[in-house]
Coordinates of N, CA and C in Angstrom, one line a residue:
M1 N 10.1 -6.8 -14.4 CA 9.7 -6.7 -13.0 C 11.0 -6.7 -12.1
I2 N 11.0 -5.9 -11.1 CA 12.1 -5.8 -10.2 C 11.7 -6.2 -8.8
I3 N 12.4 -7.2 -8.3 CA 12.2 -7.6 -6.9 C 13.4 -7.0 -6.1
S4 N 13.1 -6.2 -5.1 CA 14.1 -5.6 -4.3 C 14.2 -6.1 -2.9
G5 N 13.3 -7.0 -2.5 CA 13.4 -7.5 -1.1 C 12.5 -8.7 -0.9
L6 N 12.8 -9.5 0.0 CA 12.0 -10.7 0.4 C 12.1 -10.9 1.9
D7 N 11.0 -10.8 2.6 CA 10.9 -11.2 3.9 C 10.3 -12.7 3.9
K8 N 11.1 -13.6 4.4 CA 10.7 -15.0 4.2 C 9.6 -15.5 5.1
L9 N 9.4 -14.8 6.2 CA 8.3 -15.2 7.1 C 7.7 -14.1 7.8
T10 N 6.4 -14.0 7.7 CA 5.6 -13.0 8.5 C 4.3 -13.6 9.0
L11 N 4.0 -13.3 10.2 CA 2.7 -13.8 10.8 C 1.8 -12.6 11.0
L12 N 2.2 -11.4 10.6 CA 1.4 -10.2 10.9 C 0.8 -9.5 9.6
D13 N 1.5 -9.7 8.5 CA 1.1 -8.9 7.3 C 0.0 -9.4 6.5
Y14 N -0.4 -10.7 6.7 CA -1.5 -11.3 6.0 C -2.3 -12.0 7.0
T15 N -3.3 -11.4 7.5 CA -4.1 -11.9 8.7 C -4.6 -13.4 8.4
G16 N -4.3 -14.2 9.3 CA -4.7 -15.6 9.2 C -3.8 -16.5 8.4
K17 N -2.7 -15.9 7.8 CA -1.8 -16.7 7.0 C -0.4 -16.6 7.5
V18 N 0.3 -17.7 7.3 CA 1.8 -17.8 7.4 C 2.3 -17.4 6.0
A19 N 3.0 -16.3 5.9 CA 3.3 -15.8 4.6 C 4.7 -15.3 4.5
S20 N 5.1 -15.1 3.2 CA 6.3 -14.3 2.8 C 5.9 -13.0 2.2
I21 N 6.8 -12.0 2.3 CA 6.5 -10.7 1.6 C 7.5 -10.5 0.5
V22 N 7.0 -10.3 -0.7 CA 7.9 -10.0 -1.8 C 7.7 -8.5 -2.1
F23 N 8.9 -7.8 -2.1 CA 8.9 -6.3 -2.3 C 9.4 -6.0 -3.7
T24 N 8.5 -5.4 -4.5 CA 8.9 -4.9 -5.8 C 9.6 -3.6 -5.7
G25 N 10.6 -3.3 -6.5 CA 11.3 -2.1 -6.5 C 10.7 -1.0 -7.4
G26 N 10.8 0.3 -6.9 CA 10.3 1.4 -7.7 C 8.9 1.7 -7.3
C27 N 8.6 3.0 -7.5 CA 7.2 3.5 -7.1 C 7.0 4.8 -7.9
N28 N 5.7 5.0 -8.3 CA 5.3 6.3 -8.9 C 4.9 7.4 -8.0
F29 N 5.0 7.1 -6.7 CA 4.8 8.1 -5.6 C 6.1 8.4 -4.9
R30 N 6.2 9.5 -4.3 CA 7.3 9.9 -3.5 C 6.8 10.4 -2.1
C31 N 6.2 9.5 -1.4 CA 5.7 9.9 0.0 C 6.9 10.0 0.9
P32 N 7.1 11.2 1.5 CA 8.3 11.4 2.3 C 8.4 10.5 3.5
Y33 N 7.3 9.9 4.0 CA 7.4 9.1 5.2 C 7.5 7.6 4.9
C34 N 7.6 7.3 3.6 CA 7.7 5.9 3.1 C 8.8 5.1 3.8
H35 N 8.5 4.0 4.5 CA 9.5 3.2 5.2 C 10.3 2.3 4.3
N36 N 10.0 2.2 3.1 CA 10.7 1.5 2.1 C 11.5 2.4 1.2
G37 N 12.0 3.5 1.7 CA 12.6 4.5 0.9 C 13.7 4.0 0.0
E38 N 14.5 3.1 0.4 CA 15.6 2.6 -0.4 C 15.1 1.8 -1.6
M39 N 14.0 1.1 -1.5 CA 13.4 0.4 -2.6 C 12.8 1.3 -3.6
V40 N 12.4 2.5 -3.1 CA 11.8 3.5 -4.0 C 12.9 4.3 -4.7
K41 N 13.9 4.7 -4.0 CA 14.9 5.6 -4.6 C 16.0 4.8 -5.3
Y42 N 16.3 3.6 -4.8 CA 17.4 2.8 -5.4 C 16.8 1.4 -5.7
P43 N 15.8 1.3 -6.6 CA 15.2 0.0 -6.8 C 16.1 -1.1 -7.4
K44 N 17.2 -0.7 -8.0 CA 18.1 -1.7 -8.6 C 19.3 -2.0 -7.8
N45 N 19.4 -1.5 -6.6 CA 20.6 -1.7 -5.7 C 20.7 -3.1 -5.2
N46 N 19.6 -3.7 -4.9 CA 19.6 -5.1 -4.3 C 18.6 -6.0 -5.0
I47 N 18.8 -6.1 -6.3 CA 17.8 -6.9 -7.0 C 18.0 -8.4 -6.7
I48 N 16.8 -9.0 -6.5 CA 16.7 -10.5 -6.2 C 16.1 -11.1 -7.5
A49 N 16.7 -12.1 -8.0 CA 16.2 -12.8 -9.2 C 14.8 -13.3 -9.0
V50 N 13.9 -13.1 -9.9 CA 12.5 -13.6 -9.8 C 12.6 -15.2 -9.6
E51 N 13.5 -15.8 -10.4 CA 13.6 -17.3 -10.3 C 14.0 -17.7 -8.9
E52 N 14.8 -16.9 -8.2 CA 15.3 -17.3 -6.9 C 14.1 -17.2 -5.9
V53 N 13.3 -16.2 -6.0 CA 12.1 -16.0 -5.1 C 11.1 -17.1 -5.4
Y54 N 10.9 -17.4 -6.7 CA 9.9 -18.5 -7.0 C 10.4 -19.8 -6.5
D55 N 11.7 -20.1 -6.6 CA 12.2 -21.4 -6.1 C 12.1 -21.5 -4.6
Y56 N 12.3 -20.4 -3.9 CA 12.1 -20.4 -2.5 C 10.6 -20.7 -2.1
L57 N 9.7 -20.0 -2.8 CA 8.3 -20.3 -2.5 C 7.9 -21.7 -2.8
K58 N 8.4 -22.2 -3.9 CA 8.1 -23.6 -4.3 C 8.5 -24.6 -3.2
K59 N 9.7 -24.3 -2.6 CA 10.2 -25.2 -1.6 C 9.4 -25.1 -0.3
R60 N 8.7 -24.0 -0.1 CA 8.1 -23.7 1.2 C 6.5 -23.9 1.2
V61 N 6.0 -24.6 0.2 CA 4.6 -24.8 0.0 C 4.0 -25.5 1.2
S62 N 4.8 -26.3 1.9 CA 4.2 -27.1 3.0 C 4.2 -26.3 4.3
V63 N 4.9 -25.1 4.3 CA 5.0 -24.3 5.5 C 4.2 -23.0 5.4
L64 N 4.3 -22.4 4.2 CA 3.6 -21.1 4.0 C 2.3 -21.3 3.3
D65 N 1.3 -20.4 3.5 CA 0.1 -20.5 2.7 C -0.3 -19.2 2.1
G66 N 0.5 -18.2 2.3 CA 0.2 -16.9 1.6 C 1.4 -16.1 1.2
V67 N 1.3 -15.2 0.2 CA 2.3 -14.4 -0.2 C 1.8 -12.9 -0.3
V68 N 2.5 -12.0 0.3 CA 2.2 -10.6 0.2 C 3.0 -10.0 -0.9
I69 N 2.4 -9.3 -1.8 CA 3.2 -8.6 -2.8 C 3.1 -7.1 -2.5
S70 N 4.2 -6.5 -2.1 CA 4.2 -5.1 -1.7 C 5.3 -4.4 -2.5
G71 N 5.6 -3.2 -2.0 CA 6.6 -2.4 -2.7 C 7.2 -1.3 -1.9
G72 N 7.5 -0.2 -2.6 CA 7.2 0.2 -3.9 C 5.7 0.1 -4.3
E73 N 5.5 0.2 -5.6 CA 4.1 -0.1 -6.1 C 4.2 -1.2 -7.1
P74 N 3.7 -2.4 -6.7 CA 3.7 -3.6 -7.6 C 3.1 -3.4 -9.0
L75 N 2.1 -2.6 -9.1 CA 1.3 -2.6 -10.3 C 1.9 -1.7 -11.4
I76 N 3.1 -1.0 -11.1 CA 3.8 -0.3 -12.2 C 4.5 -1.3 -13.0
H77 N 4.6 -2.5 -12.6 CA 5.3 -3.6 -13.3 C 4.3 -4.4 -14.2
E78 N 4.3 -4.2 -15.5 CA 3.4 -4.8 -16.3 C 3.5 -6.3 -16.3
D79 N 4.7 -6.8 -16.1 CA 4.9 -8.3 -16.2 C 4.7 -9.0 -14.8
I80 N 4.1 -8.3 -13.8 CA 3.9 -8.9 -12.5 C 2.8 -9.9 -12.6
D81 N 1.9 -9.8 -13.6 CA 0.8 -10.8 -13.7 C 1.4 -12.2 -13.8
D82 N 2.4 -12.4 -14.6 CA 2.9 -13.7 -14.8 C 3.5 -14.3 -13.5
F83 N 4.2 -13.4 -12.7 CA 4.7 -13.9 -11.5 C 3.6 -14.3 -10.5
M84 N 2.5 -13.5 -10.5 CA 1.4 -13.8 -9.6 C 0.7 -15.1 -10.0
A85 N 0.6 -15.3 -11.3 CA 0.0 -16.5 -11.8 C 0.8 -17.7 -11.4
D86 N 2.1 -17.6 -11.5 CA 3.0 -18.7 -11.1 C 2.8 -19.0 -9.6
I87 N 2.7 -18.0 -8.8 CA 2.5 -18.2 -7.4 C 1.2 -18.8 -7.1
K88 N 0.1 -18.4 -7.8 CA -1.2 -19.0 -7.6 C -1.2 -20.5 -8.0
E89 N -0.4 -20.8 -9.0 CA -0.3 -22.2 -9.4 C 0.3 -23.1 -8.3
L90 N 1.1 -22.5 -7.5 CA 1.7 -23.2 -6.4 C 0.7 -23.4 -5.2
G91 N -0.4 -22.8 -5.3 CA -1.5 -22.9 -4.3 C -1.5 -21.8 -3.2
Y92 N -0.7 -20.8 -3.4 CA -0.7 -19.7 -2.4 C -1.9 -18.7 -2.6
A93 N -2.3 -18.2 -1.5 CA -3.2 -17.0 -1.5 C -2.3 -15.8 -1.6
I94 N -2.8 -14.8 -2.4 CA -2.0 -13.6 -2.6 C -2.7 -12.4 -2.0
K95 N -2.0 -11.6 -1.2 CA -2.4 -10.3 -0.8 C -1.6 -9.3 -1.6
L96 N -2.3 -8.3 -2.1 CA -1.6 -7.2 -2.9 C -1.7 -5.9 -2.1
D97 N -0.6 -5.3 -1.9 CA -0.5 -3.9 -1.4 C -0.4 -2.9 -2.5
T98 N -1.2 -1.9 -2.6 CA -1.2 -1.0 -3.7 C -1.5 0.4 -3.3
N99 N -1.1 1.4 -4.0 CA -1.4 2.8 -3.7 C -2.6 3.2 -4.5
G100 N -3.1 2.4 -5.4 CA -4.4 2.7 -6.1 C -4.2 3.6 -7.3
S101 N -3.0 3.8 -7.8 CA -2.7 4.7 -8.9 C -2.8 4.0 -10.3
C102 N -3.0 2.7 -10.3 CA -3.1 2.0 -11.6 C -4.4 1.2 -11.6
P103 N -5.5 1.8 -11.7 CA -6.8 1.1 -11.6 C -7.0 0.1 -12.7
E104 N -6.5 0.3 -14.0 CA -6.7 -0.6 -15.0 C -6.0 -1.9 -14.8
H105 N -4.7 -1.8 -14.3 CA -3.9 -3.0 -14.0 C -4.5 -3.7 -12.7
L106 N -5.0 -2.9 -11.8 CA -5.6 -3.5 -10.6 C -6.8 -4.4 -11.0
K107 N -7.7 -3.8 -11.9 CA -8.9 -4.6 -12.3 C -8.5 -5.8 -13.1
K108 N -7.4 -5.7 -13.8 CA -6.9 -6.9 -14.6 C -6.5 -8.0 -13.7
V109 N -5.7 -7.8 -12.7 CA -5.2 -8.9 -11.9 C -6.4 -9.4 -11.0
I110 N -7.3 -8.6 -10.7 CA -8.5 -9.1 -9.9 C -9.4 -10.0 -10.8
D111 N -9.6 -9.5 -12.1 CA -10.5 -10.2 -13.0 C -9.8 -11.6 -13.4
K112 N -8.5 -11.6 -13.4 CA -7.8 -12.9 -13.7 C -7.8 -13.8 -12.5
G113 N -8.3 -13.4 -11.4 CA -8.3 -14.3 -10.2 C -6.9 -14.4 -9.5
L114 N -6.1 -13.4 -9.7 CA -4.7 -13.5 -9.2 C -4.6 -12.9 -7.8
V115 N -5.7 -12.3 -7.2 CA -5.6 -11.7 -6.0 C -6.7 -12.2 -5.0
D116 N -6.3 -12.5 -3.8 CA -7.3 -12.9 -2.8 C -7.6 -11.8 -1.8
Y117 N -6.7 -10.8 -1.6 CA -6.9 -9.8 -0.7 C -6.2 -8.5 -1.2
V118 N -6.8 -7.4 -1.1 CA -6.2 -6.1 -1.5 C -6.1 -5.2 -0.3
A119 N -5.0 -4.6 -0.1 CA -4.8 -3.6 0.9 C -4.4 -2.3 0.2
M120 N -5.3 -1.3 0.1 CA -5.0 -0.1 -0.6 C -4.7 1.0 0.4
D121 N -3.6 1.7 0.2 CA -3.3 2.9 0.9 C -4.0 4.1 0.4
I122 N -4.8 4.7 1.3 CA -5.4 6.0 1.0 C -4.4 7.1 1.6
K123 N -3.7 7.8 0.7 CA -2.6 8.6 1.2 C -3.1 9.8 1.9
G124 N -4.3 10.3 1.7 CA -4.9 11.4 2.4 C -6.1 11.9 1.8
A125 N -6.6 13.1 2.2 CA -7.7 13.7 1.5 C -7.4 14.0 0.1
P126 N -8.4 13.9 -0.8 CA -8.1 14.0 -2.3 C -7.3 15.3 -2.6
D127 N -7.6 16.4 -2.0 CA -7.0 17.6 -2.3 C -5.5 17.7 -1.8
K128 N -5.1 16.7 -1.0 CA -3.7 16.7 -0.5 C -2.8 15.7 -1.2
Y129 N -3.4 15.0 -2.2 CA -2.6 13.9 -2.8 C -1.3 14.5 -3.4
G130 N -1.3 15.6 -4.0 CA -0.1 16.2 -4.6 C 1.0 16.4 -3.6
L131 N 0.6 17.0 -2.5 CA 1.6 17.3 -1.4 C 2.2 16.0 -0.9
I132 N 1.3 15.0 -0.6 CA 1.7 13.8 0.1 C 2.5 12.9 -0.8
T133 N 2.1 12.8 -2.1 CA 2.8 11.8 -3.0 C 3.9 12.4 -3.9
G134 N 4.1 13.7 -3.8 CA 5.1 14.3 -4.7 C 4.6 14.5 -6.1
R135 N 3.4 14.2 -6.4 CA 2.8 14.4 -7.8 C 2.3 15.8 -8.0
D136 N 2.0 16.1 -9.2 CA 1.4 17.4 -9.5 C 0.2 17.7 -8.7
S137 N 0.1 18.8 -8.0 CA -1.0 19.1 -7.1 C -2.3 19.3 -8.0
D138 N -2.1 19.7 -9.2 CA -3.3 19.9 -10.1 C -3.6 18.7 -11.0
D139 N -3.0 17.6 -10.7 CA -3.3 16.3 -11.4 C -4.6 15.7 -11.1
V140 N -5.7 16.2 -11.7 CA -7.0 15.7 -11.5 C -7.1 14.3 -11.8
S141 N -6.4 13.8 -12.8 CA -6.5 12.4 -13.3 C -6.0 11.5 -12.2
L142 N -5.1 11.9 -11.3 CA -4.6 11.1 -10.2 C -5.7 10.8 -9.3
T143 N -6.4 11.9 -8.9 CA -7.6 11.7 -8.0 C -8.6 10.8 -8.6
E144 N -8.9 10.9 -9.9 CA -9.9 10.1 -10.5 C -9.4 8.6 -10.5
K145 N -8.1 8.4 -10.7 CA -7.6 7.0 -10.6 C -7.8 6.4 -9.2
I146 N -7.5 7.2 -8.2 CA -7.7 6.7 -6.8 C -9.2 6.4 -6.6
K147 N -10.1 7.2 -7.0 CA -11.5 6.9 -6.9 C -11.9 5.7 -7.6
A148 N -11.3 5.5 -8.8 CA -11.6 4.4 -9.6 C -11.2 3.1 -8.9
S149 N -10.0 3.1 -8.4 CA -9.5 1.9 -7.7 C -10.3 1.6 -6.5
V150 N -10.8 2.6 -5.7 CA -11.6 2.4 -4.6 C -12.9 1.6 -5.0
E151 N -13.5 2.1 -6.1 CA -14.7 1.5 -6.7 C -14.5 0.1 -7.1
I152 N -13.4 -0.1 -7.8 CA -13.0 -1.5 -8.3 C -12.9 -2.5 -7.2
I153 N -12.2 -2.1 -6.1 CA -12.0 -2.9 -5.0 C -13.3 -3.3 -4.3
M154 N -14.1 -2.2 -4.0 CA -15.3 -2.4 -3.3 C -16.4 -3.3 -4.0
S155 N -16.3 -3.3 -5.3 CA -17.3 -4.0 -6.1 C -16.7 -5.3 -6.6
S156 N -15.5 -5.7 -6.3 CA -14.9 -6.9 -6.9 C -15.3 -8.2 -6.3
G157 N -15.7 -8.2 -5.0 CA -16.0 -9.5 -4.3 C -14.8 -10.0 -3.7
V158 N -13.6 -9.4 -3.9 CA -12.4 -9.8 -3.2 C -12.3 -9.1 -1.9
D159 N -11.8 -9.8 -0.9 CA -11.6 -9.2 0.5 C -10.6 -8.1 0.4
Y160 N -10.8 -7.1 1.3 CA -9.9 -5.9 1.2 C -9.9 -5.1 2.4
E161 N -9.0 -4.2 2.4 CA -8.9 -3.1 3.5 C -8.4 -1.8 2.9
F162 N -8.8 -0.7 3.4 CA -8.2 0.5 3.2 C -7.4 1.0 4.4
R163 N -6.4 1.8 4.2 CA -5.6 2.2 5.4 C -4.9 3.5 5.1
T164 N -4.7 4.3 6.1 CA -4.0 5.6 6.0 C -3.0 5.7 7.1
T165 N -1.7 6.0 6.7 CA -0.7 6.4 7.7 C -0.8 7.9 8.0
Y166 N -1.2 8.3 9.2 CA -1.4 9.7 9.5 C -0.1 10.3 10.0
V167 N 0.3 11.4 9.4 CA 1.6 12.0 9.7 C 1.4 13.5 10.0
K168 N 1.7 14.0 11.2 CA 1.6 15.4 11.5 C 2.6 16.1 10.6
G169 N 2.1 17.2 10.0 CA 2.9 17.9 9.1 C 2.4 17.8 7.7
L170 N 1.7 16.6 7.4 CA 1.1 16.3 6.2 C -0.4 16.1 6.3
H171 N -0.9 15.6 7.4 CA -2.3 15.3 7.6 C -2.8 16.2 8.8
D172 N -4.1 16.5 8.7 CA -4.8 17.1 9.9 C -6.0 16.1 10.3
I173 N -6.4 16.3 11.5 CA -7.5 15.5 12.0 C -8.7 15.7 11.1
E174 N -8.9 16.9 10.6 CA -10.0 17.2 9.7 C -10.0 16.4 8.4
D175 N -8.8 15.9 8.0 CA -8.7 15.2 6.7 C -9.6 13.9 6.8
A176 N -9.8 13.4 8.0 CA -10.5 12.1 8.1 C -11.9 12.2 7.5
E177 N -12.5 13.4 7.5 CA -13.9 13.5 7.0 C -13.9 13.3 5.5
E178 N -12.9 13.9 4.8 CA -12.8 13.7 3.3 C -12.4 12.3 2.9
I179 N -11.5 11.7 3.8 CA -11.1 10.3 3.5 C -12.3 9.4 3.7
G180 N -13.1 9.6 4.7 CA -14.3 8.8 5.0 C -15.3 8.9 3.8
K181 N -15.5 10.1 3.3 CA -16.4 10.2 2.1 C -15.8 9.5 0.9
L182 N -14.5 9.5 0.7 CA -13.9 8.8 -0.4 C -14.2 7.3 -0.4
I183 N -14.2 6.7 0.8 CA -14.3 5.3 0.9 C -15.7 4.9 1.6
R184 N -16.6 5.8 1.5 CA -18.0 5.6 2.1 C -18.5 4.2 1.7
G185 N -18.9 3.4 2.7 CA -19.5 2.1 2.5 C -18.5 1.0 2.5
A186 N -17.2 1.3 2.7 CA -16.2 0.2 2.8 C -16.4 -0.6 4.0
K187 N -15.9 -1.9 3.9 CA -16.1 -2.8 5.0 C -15.0 -2.6 6.1
R188 N -13.8 -2.1 5.8 CA -12.7 -2.2 6.7 C -11.7 -1.1 6.4
Y189 N -11.3 -0.4 7.5 CA -10.3 0.7 7.4 C -9.4 0.7 8.6
F190 N -8.1 0.9 8.4 CA -7.2 1.0 9.5 C -6.5 2.4 9.6
V191 N -6.5 2.9 10.8 CA -5.8 4.2 11.1 C -4.4 3.8 11.6
Q192 N -3.4 4.2 10.8 CA -2.0 3.9 11.2 C -1.3 5.1 11.6
N193 N -0.5 5.1 12.7 CA 0.2 6.2 13.1 C 1.7 6.2 12.5
Y194 N 2.2 7.4 12.2 CA 3.5 7.5 11.7 C 4.5 7.1 12.7
K195 N 5.6 6.3 12.3 CA 6.7 5.9 13.1 C 8.0 6.4 12.5
E196 N 8.8 7.1 13.4 CA 10.1 7.6 12.9 C 11.0 6.5 12.5
S197 N 11.8 6.7 11.5 CA 12.8 5.8 11.0 C 13.9 6.4 10.2
D198 N 15.1 5.9 10.3 CA 16.1 6.4 9.4 C 16.0 6.0 8.0
R199 N 15.0 5.1 7.7 CA 14.9 4.5 6.4 C 13.8 5.3 5.6
I200 N 13.2 6.3 6.2 CA 12.1 6.9 5.4 C 12.7 7.7 4.2
L201 N 11.9 7.9 3.2 CA 12.4 8.4 1.9 C 12.9 9.8 2.1
V202 N 12.3 10.7 2.9 CA 12.7 12.1 3.0 C 14.2 12.2 3.5
K203 N 14.6 11.2 4.2 CA 16.0 11.2 4.8 C 17.0 10.7 3.7
L204 N 16.5 10.1 2.6 CA 17.4 9.6 1.6 C 17.4 10.5 0.4
D205 N 16.5 11.4 0.3 CA 16.3 12.1 -1.0 C 16.0 13.6 -0.7
D206 N 16.4 14.5 -1.6 CA 16.1 15.9 -1.5 C 14.7 16.0 -2.1
M207 N 13.7 16.4 -1.3 CA 12.3 16.4 -1.7 C 11.8 17.8 -1.7
G208 N 12.7 18.8 -1.9 CA 12.2 20.2 -2.0 C 11.6 20.7 -0.7
G209 N 10.5 21.4 -0.8 CA 9.9 22.0 0.4 C 9.4 21.0 1.4
V210 N 9.1 19.8 0.9 CA 8.6 18.7 1.8 C 9.7 18.4 2.8
S211 N 11.0 18.5 2.4 CA 12.1 18.2 3.3 C 12.1 19.0 4.5
D212 N 11.5 20.2 4.4 CA 11.5 21.1 5.6 C 10.4 20.9 6.5
I213 N 9.5 20.1 6.2 CA 8.3 19.8 7.0 C 8.7 18.8 8.1
S214 N 8.3 19.2 9.4 CA 8.6 18.3 10.5 C 7.6 17.2 10.6
L215 N 8.0 16.0 10.4 CA 7.1 14.8 10.4 C 7.0 14.3 11.8
Q216 N 5.8 14.2 12.3 CA 5.6 13.7 13.7 C 4.4 12.8 13.8
P217 N 4.4 11.9 14.8 CA 3.2 11.0 15.0 C 2.1 11.8 15.7
F218 N 0.9 11.3 15.5 CA -0.3 11.9 16.2 C -0.4 11.3 17.7
E219 N -1.0 12.1 18.5 CA -1.3 11.6 19.9 C -2.4 10.6 19.9
E220 N -2.5 9.7 20.9 CA -3.5 8.7 20.9 C -4.9 9.2 20.9
D221 N -5.2 10.3 21.6 CA -6.5 10.9 21.6 C -6.9 11.5 20.2
E222 N -5.9 11.9 19.5 CA -6.1 12.5 18.1 C -6.5 11.3 17.2
L223 N -5.8 10.2 17.4 CA -6.1 9.0 16.5 C -7.5 8.5 16.8
K224 N -8.0 8.6 18.0 CA -9.3 8.2 18.4 C -10.4 9.1 17.7
K225 N -10.1 10.4 17.6 CA -11.0 11.3 16.9 C -11.0 11.0 15.5
I226 N -9.9 10.7 14.9 CA -9.9 10.3 13.5 C -10.7 9.0 13.3
R227 N -10.5 8.0 14.1 CA -11.3 6.8 14.0 C -12.8 7.1 14.1
N228 N -13.2 7.9 15.1 CA -14.6 8.2 15.3 C -15.2 8.9 14.1
T229 N -14.4 9.7 13.4 CA -14.9 10.4 12.2 C -15.1 9.4 11.1
I230 N -14.2 8.5 10.9 CA -14.2 7.5 9.8 C -15.4 6.5 10.0
T231 N -15.7 6.3 11.3 CA -16.7 5.3 11.7 C -18.1 5.7 11.1
Q232 N -18.3 7.0 10.8 CA -19.5 7.4 10.2 C -19.7 6.9 8.8
Y233 N -18.6 6.5 8.2 CA -18.6 6.1 6.8 C -18.3 4.7 6.5
V234 N -17.6 4.0 7.5 CA -17.0 2.7 7.2 C -17.4 1.8 8.4
G235 N -17.7 0.5 8.0 CA -18.2 -0.4 9.0 C -17.3 -0.8 10.1
D236 N -16.0 -1.1 9.8 CA -15.1 -1.6 10.8 C -13.8 -0.7 10.7
V237 N -13.6 0.1 11.8 CA -12.4 1.0 11.8 C -11.6 0.7 13.0
K238 N -10.3 0.5 12.8 CA -9.4 0.2 13.9 C -8.2 1.1 13.8
V239 N -7.6 1.3 15.0 CA -6.3 2.0 15.1 C -5.2 0.9 15.3
R240 N -4.2 0.9 14.5 CA -3.1 -0.1 14.7 C -1.7 0.6 14.5

């Protein structure tokens, strides 16, 4: 397991919790707008010892009540289960951020009781996953894995959210219809607008044709149209 970052305090990333964020290094996706580009491209540049993070969390049990495990993609690390179990033994609630590409591992950590909240990124409409994630556009198995993760989360009994970062150049307003169908019946979905940053992956890496795409945020009225479309399929939809 590689830990590439630690935010010691957040009041925003785990609703209702005073939390720390642990960032695992490495990812099996290459989303050009990823704001953790350095952790994806250079996962071993700033490694923090697992023991160091654990010791910090152990000392802060009287102040913190939650830990967010983000990335990168945490579930590509087979040994992350042990780390999560150690955190749970300290009494922390755990929020897991995932891209949904590892449904078997996702089910395992849920079944073990290691997760209290799951936030899954829906990268886009199923037929655009190849473009957005840098994976093979004809990789049917990837789409099936995403669908499997959605089903696992929704049937798990664990609290959850789905979310999509909308980026002009990669997404269209019309994509919301297909995303809505993918997560039909979900309890919660967040529409997130793209924000420019010097840390995004496409500025750190040669990503072929994607490097030539102009990435832009959506207008407020466009985000409202997206929200209204998703509302047909999901109970609670918010723009943030």
